[in-house]
mmCIF file of C-alpha atoms in Angstrom:
data_model
loop_
_atom_site.group_PDB
_atom_site.id
_atom_site.type_symbol
_atom_site.label_atom_id
_atom_site.label_comp_id
_atom_site.label_asym_id
_atom_site.label_seq_id
_atom_site.Cartn_x
_atom_site.Cartn_y
_atom_site.Cartn_z
ATOM 1 C CA UNK A 30 19.819 55.923 -38.902
ATOM 2 C CA UNK A 31 21.969 55.666 -42.014
ATOM 3 C CA UNK A 32 24.607 58.390 -42.055
ATOM 4 C CA UNK A 33 27.051 56.710 -44.408
ATOM 5 C CA UNK A 34 26.444 59.071 -47.310
ATOM 6 C CA UNK A 35 25.725 62.214 -45.307
ATOM 7 C CA UNK A 36 28.081 65.024 -46.373
ATOM 8 C CA UNK A 37 30.318 66.305 -43.601
ATOM 9 C CA UNK A 38 30.538 70.070 -43.250
ATOM 10 C CA UNK A 39 32.984 71.785 -40.931
ATOM 11 C CA UNK A 40 32.299 75.497 -40.633
ATOM 12 C CA UNK A 41 34.681 77.920 -38.961
ATOM 13 C CA UNK A 42 35.322 81.670 -39.283
ATOM 14 C CA UNK A 43 38.519 82.930 -40.798
ATOM 15 C CA UNK A 44 41.074 83.556 -38.083
ATOM 16 C CA UNK A 45 42.976 86.853 -38.096
ATOM 17 C CA UNK A 46 45.987 87.836 -35.995
ATOM 18 C CA UNK A 47 46.580 91.193 -34.358
ATOM 19 C CA UNK A 48 49.974 92.892 -34.392
ATOM 20 C CA UNK A 49 50.944 91.097 -31.169
ATOM 21 C CA UNK A 50 50.038 87.712 -32.612
ATOM 22 C CA UNK A 51 46.778 87.226 -30.703
ATOM 23 C CA UNK A 52 44.095 85.324 -32.613
ATOM 24 C CA UNK A 53 40.569 86.639 -33.049
ATOM 25 C CA UNK A 54 37.599 85.943 -35.303
ATOM 26 C CA UNK A 55 36.460 89.115 -37.115
ATOM 27 C CA UNK A 56 32.867 90.153 -36.473
ATOM 28 C CA UNK A 57 32.411 91.737 -39.904
ATOM 29 C CA UNK A 58 33.970 90.289 -43.030
ATOM 30 C CA UNK A 59 33.377 93.485 -44.979
ATOM 31 C CA UNK A 60 32.751 97.133 -44.156
ATOM 32 C CA UNK A 61 29.282 98.393 -43.340
ATOM 33 C CA UNK A 62 27.309 99.617 -46.332
ATOM 34 C CA UNK A 63 24.219 101.707 -46.851
ATOM 35 C CA UNK A 64 21.776 98.867 -46.359
ATOM 36 C CA UNK A 65 22.586 98.797 -42.629
ATOM 37 C CA UNK A 66 20.214 101.734 -42.235
ATOM 38 C CA UNK A 67 17.444 99.887 -44.055
ATOM 39 C CA UNK A 68 17.416 97.173 -41.386
ATOM 40 C CA UNK A 69 16.048 99.440 -38.650
ATOM 41 C CA UNK A 70 12.476 99.328 -39.998
ATOM 42 C CA UNK A 71 10.234 97.525 -42.485
ATOM 43 C CA UNK A 72 12.004 98.804 -45.585
ATOM 44 C CA UNK A 73 13.550 97.356 -48.705
ATOM 45 C CA UNK A 74 16.892 97.253 -50.447
ATOM 46 C CA UNK A 75 17.136 97.140 -54.239
ATOM 47 C CA UNK A 76 19.778 94.858 -55.767
ATOM 48 C CA UNK A 77 20.625 93.723 -59.296
ATOM 49 C CA UNK A 78 18.776 90.437 -58.737
ATOM 50 C CA UNK A 79 15.747 91.704 -56.860
ATOM 51 C CA UNK A 80 14.426 93.371 -53.717
ATOM 52 C CA UNK A 81 15.479 92.519 -50.158
ATOM 53 C CA UNK A 82 12.711 92.911 -47.556
ATOM 54 C CA UNK A 83 13.321 93.484 -43.847
ATOM 55 C CA UNK A 84 10.887 93.259 -40.900
ATOM 56 C CA UNK A 85 11.735 94.515 -37.408
ATOM 57 C CA UNK A 86 15.321 94.911 -38.516
ATOM 58 C CA UNK A 87 15.659 91.322 -39.732
ATOM 59 C CA UNK A 88 16.005 89.863 -43.198
ATOM 60 C CA UNK A 89 12.701 88.312 -44.328
ATOM 61 C CA UNK A 90 13.138 87.470 -48.003
ATOM 62 C CA UNK A 91 14.778 88.380 -51.293
ATOM 63 C CA UNK A 92 12.176 88.729 -54.046
ATOM 64 C CA UNK A 93 13.720 88.097 -57.457
ATOM 65 C CA UNK A 94 13.052 90.537 -60.287
ATOM 66 C CA UNK A 95 11.923 87.547 -62.373
ATOM 67 C CA UNK A 96 11.346 83.821 -61.905
ATOM 68 C CA UNK A 97 14.552 81.785 -61.987
ATOM 69 C CA UNK A 98 15.595 78.167 -62.356
ATOM 70 C CA UNK A 99 17.562 76.592 -59.532
ATOM 71 C CA UNK A 100 20.971 77.382 -60.996
ATOM 72 C CA UNK A 101 20.183 81.084 -61.439
ATOM 73 C CA UNK A 102 18.440 81.191 -58.060
ATOM 74 C CA UNK A 103 21.557 79.953 -56.295
ATOM 75 C CA UNK A 104 23.667 82.398 -58.283
ATOM 76 C CA UNK A 105 21.451 85.307 -57.210
ATOM 77 C CA UNK A 106 21.444 84.277 -53.548
ATOM 78 C CA UNK A 107 25.216 83.912 -53.544
ATOM 79 C CA UNK A 108 25.708 87.370 -55.082
ATOM 80 C CA UNK A 109 23.333 89.213 -52.737
ATOM 81 C CA UNK A 110 24.542 87.329 -49.655
ATOM 82 C CA UNK A 111 28.177 88.124 -50.388
ATOM 83 C CA UNK A 112 27.564 91.751 -51.317
ATOM 84 C CA UNK A 113 25.147 92.742 -48.562
ATOM 85 C CA UNK A 114 25.801 90.209 -45.784
ATOM 86 C CA UNK A 115 22.122 89.261 -45.583
ATOM 87 C CA UNK A 116 22.748 86.624 -42.922
ATOM 88 C CA UNK A 117 25.738 86.622 -40.591
ATOM 89 C CA UNK A 118 25.392 82.884 -39.914
ATOM 90 C CA UNK A 119 24.380 79.676 -41.631
ATOM 91 C CA UNK A 120 25.026 77.616 -44.696
ATOM 92 C CA UNK A 121 24.469 80.441 -47.206
ATOM 93 C CA UNK A 122 27.729 82.064 -46.106
ATOM 94 C CA UNK A 123 29.870 79.254 -47.509
ATOM 95 C CA UNK A 124 30.980 79.140 -51.130
ATOM 96 C CA UNK A 125 30.759 75.368 -51.542
ATOM 97 C CA UNK A 126 27.053 75.384 -50.615
ATOM 98 C CA UNK A 127 25.945 76.726 -53.978
ATOM 99 C CA UNK A 128 27.981 74.301 -56.073
ATOM 100 C CA UNK A 129 26.988 71.345 -53.895
ATOM 101 C CA UNK A 130 23.273 72.147 -54.040
ATOM 102 C CA UNK A 131 23.306 72.791 -57.782
ATOM 103 C CA UNK A 132 25.028 69.463 -58.382
ATOM 104 C CA UNK A 133 22.781 67.555 -55.973
ATOM 105 C CA UNK A 134 19.397 69.034 -56.959
ATOM 106 C CA UNK A 135 19.892 70.491 -60.457
ATOM 107 C CA UNK A 136 18.287 67.590 -62.321
ATOM 108 C CA UNK A 137 15.586 66.932 -59.730
ATOM 109 C CA UNK A 138 14.214 70.484 -59.874
ATOM 110 C CA UNK A 139 15.272 71.528 -63.374
ATOM 111 C CA UNK A 140 11.690 72.423 -64.346
ATOM 112 C CA UNK A 141 10.821 74.314 -61.159
ATOM 113 C CA UNK A 142 11.000 78.120 -61.077
ATOM 114 C CA UNK A 143 11.605 80.195 -57.981
ATOM 115 C CA UNK A 144 10.488 83.690 -56.985
ATOM 116 C CA UNK A 145 11.934 84.283 -53.487
ATOM 117 C CA UNK A 146 14.807 83.366 -51.210
ATOM 118 C CA UNK A 147 13.450 83.000 -47.664
ATOM 119 C CA UNK A 148 16.674 82.517 -45.725
ATOM 120 C CA UNK A 149 18.968 79.838 -44.364
ATOM 121 C CA UNK A 150 20.050 78.109 -41.169
ATOM 122 C CA UNK A 151 23.063 76.097 -40.123
ATOM 123 C CA UNK A 152 22.312 73.240 -42.521
ATOM 124 C CA UNK A 153 19.432 74.275 -44.811
ATOM 125 C CA UNK A 154 18.351 76.928 -47.302
ATOM 126 C CA UNK A 155 14.726 77.829 -48.134
ATOM 127 C CA UNK A 156 13.432 79.156 -51.457
ATOM 128 C CA UNK A 157 9.855 79.751 -52.652
ATOM 129 C CA UNK A 158 8.628 78.490 -56.008
ATOM 130 C CA UNK A 159 6.020 79.947 -58.361
ATOM 131 C CA UNK A 160 3.298 77.835 -56.741
ATOM 132 C CA UNK A 161 3.882 79.440 -53.369
ATOM 133 C CA UNK A 162 5.509 76.362 -51.828
ATOM 134 C CA UNK A 163 8.807 76.340 -49.984
ATOM 135 C CA UNK A 164 11.648 74.121 -51.166
ATOM 136 C CA UNK A 165 14.154 73.501 -48.418
ATOM 137 C CA UNK A 166 17.573 72.173 -49.484
ATOM 138 C CA UNK A 167 19.593 70.703 -46.655
ATOM 139 C CA UNK A 168 22.944 69.130 -45.929
ATOM 140 C CA UNK A 169 21.357 67.208 -43.028
ATOM 141 C CA UNK A 170 18.109 65.428 -42.243
ATOM 142 C CA UNK A 171 15.849 68.158 -40.834
ATOM 143 C CA UNK A 172 13.837 65.511 -38.992
ATOM 144 C CA UNK A 173 16.663 64.413 -36.714
ATOM 145 C CA UNK A 174 17.016 60.680 -36.088
ATOM 146 C CA UNK A 175 14.372 60.113 -38.761
ATOM 147 C CA UNK A 176 11.477 61.241 -36.590
ATOM 148 C CA UNK A 177 8.117 61.423 -38.353
ATOM 149 C CA UNK A 178 6.370 64.752 -39.109
ATOM 150 C CA UNK A 179 3.928 65.639 -36.308
ATOM 151 C CA UNK A 180 0.827 67.822 -36.039
ATOM 152 C CA UNK A 181 2.944 70.768 -34.908
ATOM 153 C CA UNK A 182 5.151 70.595 -38.040
ATOM 154 C CA UNK A 183 4.452 72.671 -41.138
ATOM 155 C CA UNK A 184 2.982 70.475 -43.857
ATOM 156 C CA UNK A 185 5.531 68.601 -45.997
ATOM 157 C CA UNK A 186 4.246 67.731 -49.483
ATOM 158 C CA UNK A 187 7.320 65.826 -50.618
ATOM 159 C CA UNK A 188 10.756 64.949 -49.291
ATOM 160 C CA UNK A 189 13.729 62.867 -50.307
ATOM 161 C CA UNK A 190 17.451 62.249 -50.239
ATOM 162 C CA UNK A 191 19.921 62.437 -53.116
ATOM 163 C CA UNK A 192 22.586 59.854 -53.897
ATOM 164 C CA UNK A 193 25.146 62.273 -52.453
ATOM 165 C CA UNK A 194 23.327 62.370 -49.113
ATOM 166 C CA UNK A 195 21.639 65.769 -49.342
ATOM 167 C CA UNK A 196 17.990 66.198 -48.320
ATOM 168 C CA UNK A 197 15.089 68.198 -49.726
ATOM 169 C CA UNK A 198 11.629 69.103 -48.447
ATOM 170 C CA UNK A 199 8.755 70.735 -50.314
ATOM 171 C CA UNK A 200 6.724 72.442 -47.593
ATOM 172 C CA UNK A 201 3.729 74.702 -47.113
ATOM 173 C CA UNK A 202 4.732 78.348 -46.807
ATOM 174 C CA UNK A 203 4.020 79.932 -43.424
ATOM 175 C CA UNK A 204 3.968 83.647 -42.583
ATOM 176 C CA UNK A 205 6.651 84.580 -40.033
ATOM 177 C CA UNK A 206 5.863 88.303 -39.834
ATOM 178 C CA UNK A 207 2.698 87.969 -37.734
ATOM 179 C CA UNK A 208 4.123 85.660 -35.079
ATOM 180 C CA UNK A 209 3.686 86.725 -31.436
ATOM 181 C CA UNK A 210 5.857 85.729 -28.494
ATOM 182 C CA UNK A 211 2.930 83.765 -27.019
ATOM 183 C CA UNK A 212 3.013 81.539 -30.105
ATOM 184 C CA UNK A 213 6.396 80.171 -29.041
ATOM 185 C CA UNK A 214 4.862 78.846 -25.840
ATOM 186 C CA UNK A 215 1.949 77.280 -27.741
ATOM 187 C CA UNK A 216 4.208 75.387 -30.134
ATOM 188 C CA UNK A 217 6.593 74.389 -27.343
ATOM 189 C CA UNK A 218 3.690 72.825 -25.429
ATOM 190 C CA UNK A 219 2.533 70.960 -28.533
ATOM 191 C CA UNK A 220 6.048 69.618 -28.986
ATOM 192 C CA UNK A 221 6.225 68.483 -25.366
ATOM 193 C CA UNK A 222 2.744 66.927 -25.484
ATOM 194 C CA UNK A 223 3.877 64.859 -28.482
ATOM 195 C CA UNK A 224 6.814 63.487 -26.487
ATOM 196 C CA UNK A 225 9.593 65.695 -27.841
ATOM 197 C CA UNK A 226 11.832 68.371 -26.361
ATOM 198 C CA UNK A 227 11.695 71.967 -27.731
ATOM 199 C CA UNK A 228 15.148 73.150 -28.768
ATOM 200 C CA UNK A 229 16.434 76.569 -29.858
ATOM 201 C CA UNK A 230 12.892 77.907 -30.083
ATOM 202 C CA UNK A 231 12.341 81.473 -31.299
ATOM 203 C CA UNK A 232 9.936 83.550 -33.369
ATOM 204 C CA UNK A 233 12.038 82.741 -36.448
ATOM 205 C CA UNK A 234 11.324 79.009 -36.137
ATOM 206 C CA UNK A 235 7.531 79.153 -36.400
ATOM 207 C CA UNK A 236 4.950 80.543 -38.827
ATOM 208 C CA UNK A 237 1.253 80.872 -39.582
ATOM 209 C CA UNK A 238 -0.093 78.574 -42.327
ATOM 210 C CA UNK A 239 -3.056 79.092 -44.660
ATOM 211 C CA UNK A 240 -5.424 77.625 -42.070
ATOM 212 C CA UNK A 241 -4.503 80.418 -39.654
ATOM 213 C CA UNK A 242 -2.746 78.067 -37.222
ATOM 214 C CA UNK A 243 0.837 78.293 -35.979
ATOM 215 C CA UNK A 244 3.310 75.579 -36.965
ATOM 216 C CA UNK A 245 6.962 74.721 -36.460
ATOM 217 C CA UNK A 246 8.814 75.477 -39.713
ATOM 218 C CA UNK A 247 12.195 74.180 -38.513
ATOM 219 C CA UNK A 248 11.791 70.462 -37.618
ATOM 220 C CA UNK A 249 15.229 70.423 -35.966
ATOM 221 C CA UNK A 250 13.709 72.375 -33.054
ATOM 222 C CA UNK A 251 11.851 69.276 -31.838
ATOM 223 C CA UNK A 252 14.291 66.740 -30.392
ATOM 224 C CA UNK A 253 13.485 63.101 -29.782
ATOM 225 C CA UNK A 254 15.467 62.508 -26.582
ATOM 226 C CA UNK A 255 14.312 58.887 -26.319
ATOM 227 C CA UNK A 256 15.581 58.046 -29.815
ATOM 228 C CA UNK A 257 18.828 59.890 -29.073
ATOM 229 C CA UNK A 258 19.398 57.873 -25.916
ATOM 230 C CA UNK A 259 18.656 54.620 -27.764
ATOM 231 C CA UNK A 260 21.207 55.563 -30.425
ATOM 232 C CA UNK A 261 23.816 56.291 -27.754
ATOM 233 C CA UNK A 262 23.177 52.902 -26.161
ATOM 234 C CA UNK A 263 23.602 51.141 -29.520
ATOM 235 C CA UNK A 264 26.863 53.014 -30.100
ATOM 236 C CA UNK A 265 28.098 52.050 -26.631
ATOM 237 C CA UNK A 266 27.199 48.399 -27.199
ATOM 238 C CA UNK A 267 28.962 48.372 -30.569
ATOM 239 C CA UNK A 268 32.057 50.023 -29.082
ATOM 240 C CA UNK A 269 32.239 47.508 -26.234
ATOM 241 C CA UNK A 270 31.779 44.575 -28.618
ATOM 242 C CA UNK A 271 34.706 45.811 -30.714
ATOM 243 C CA UNK A 272 36.958 46.556 -27.746
ATOM 244 C CA UNK A 273 36.915 50.316 -28.227
ATOM 245 C CA UNK A 274 37.211 52.955 -25.525
ATOM 246 C CA UNK A 275 33.788 54.616 -25.808
ATOM 247 C CA UNK A 276 34.787 57.567 -23.590
ATOM 248 C CA UNK A 277 37.672 58.289 -25.944
ATOM 249 C CA UNK A 278 35.348 58.164 -28.970
#
């Protein structure tokens, strides 16, 4: 695995001190606003850039009021995320994300137009283009340790890595609103049968594709423990050959 050019991201909440000097991480970075009431049912929130849709109290997508290029898409996501706290975790909460992604992918996708923002995780952001496909922009390789896409993975039409080490994936869009809890067990078994270990599995990590079948939409949720152990052994061998204290590393 080549990680030489992979960007390093260190995320940490702002630390605040109480009057007695005790440190704590604030739960909310801004006061509650009216959209908190919209999250209790399948309702919508109107913003200057488009409509936010919720399902079962969770953010599902932001539908733009008109198609946008990548630069304007990132601008819209940044504005709505900061104003309404769409997601309380993940890469979309950090200011540098938008500049980094625009710089890394601006030329590659300059002719592509986008209609929806579908959300973000710890390392990736997903947006839907006019053709109904999902473009995932990521700071890390979503297929950890370069594992190959499997039958349980949502279809990937195209993928690649930029010179700056960022990754992109053009995937089939899957519906996450009709997922049942039993589907988690089905996908987990498929992952195990293929020789991988299910990780951080939830209803948010899977979706139903056009063929009516359930797929894993977050490849990071399938870990290749064998490849991980082989990598650890190579690192240990290298450390010993160079006289380094591996336990310290």
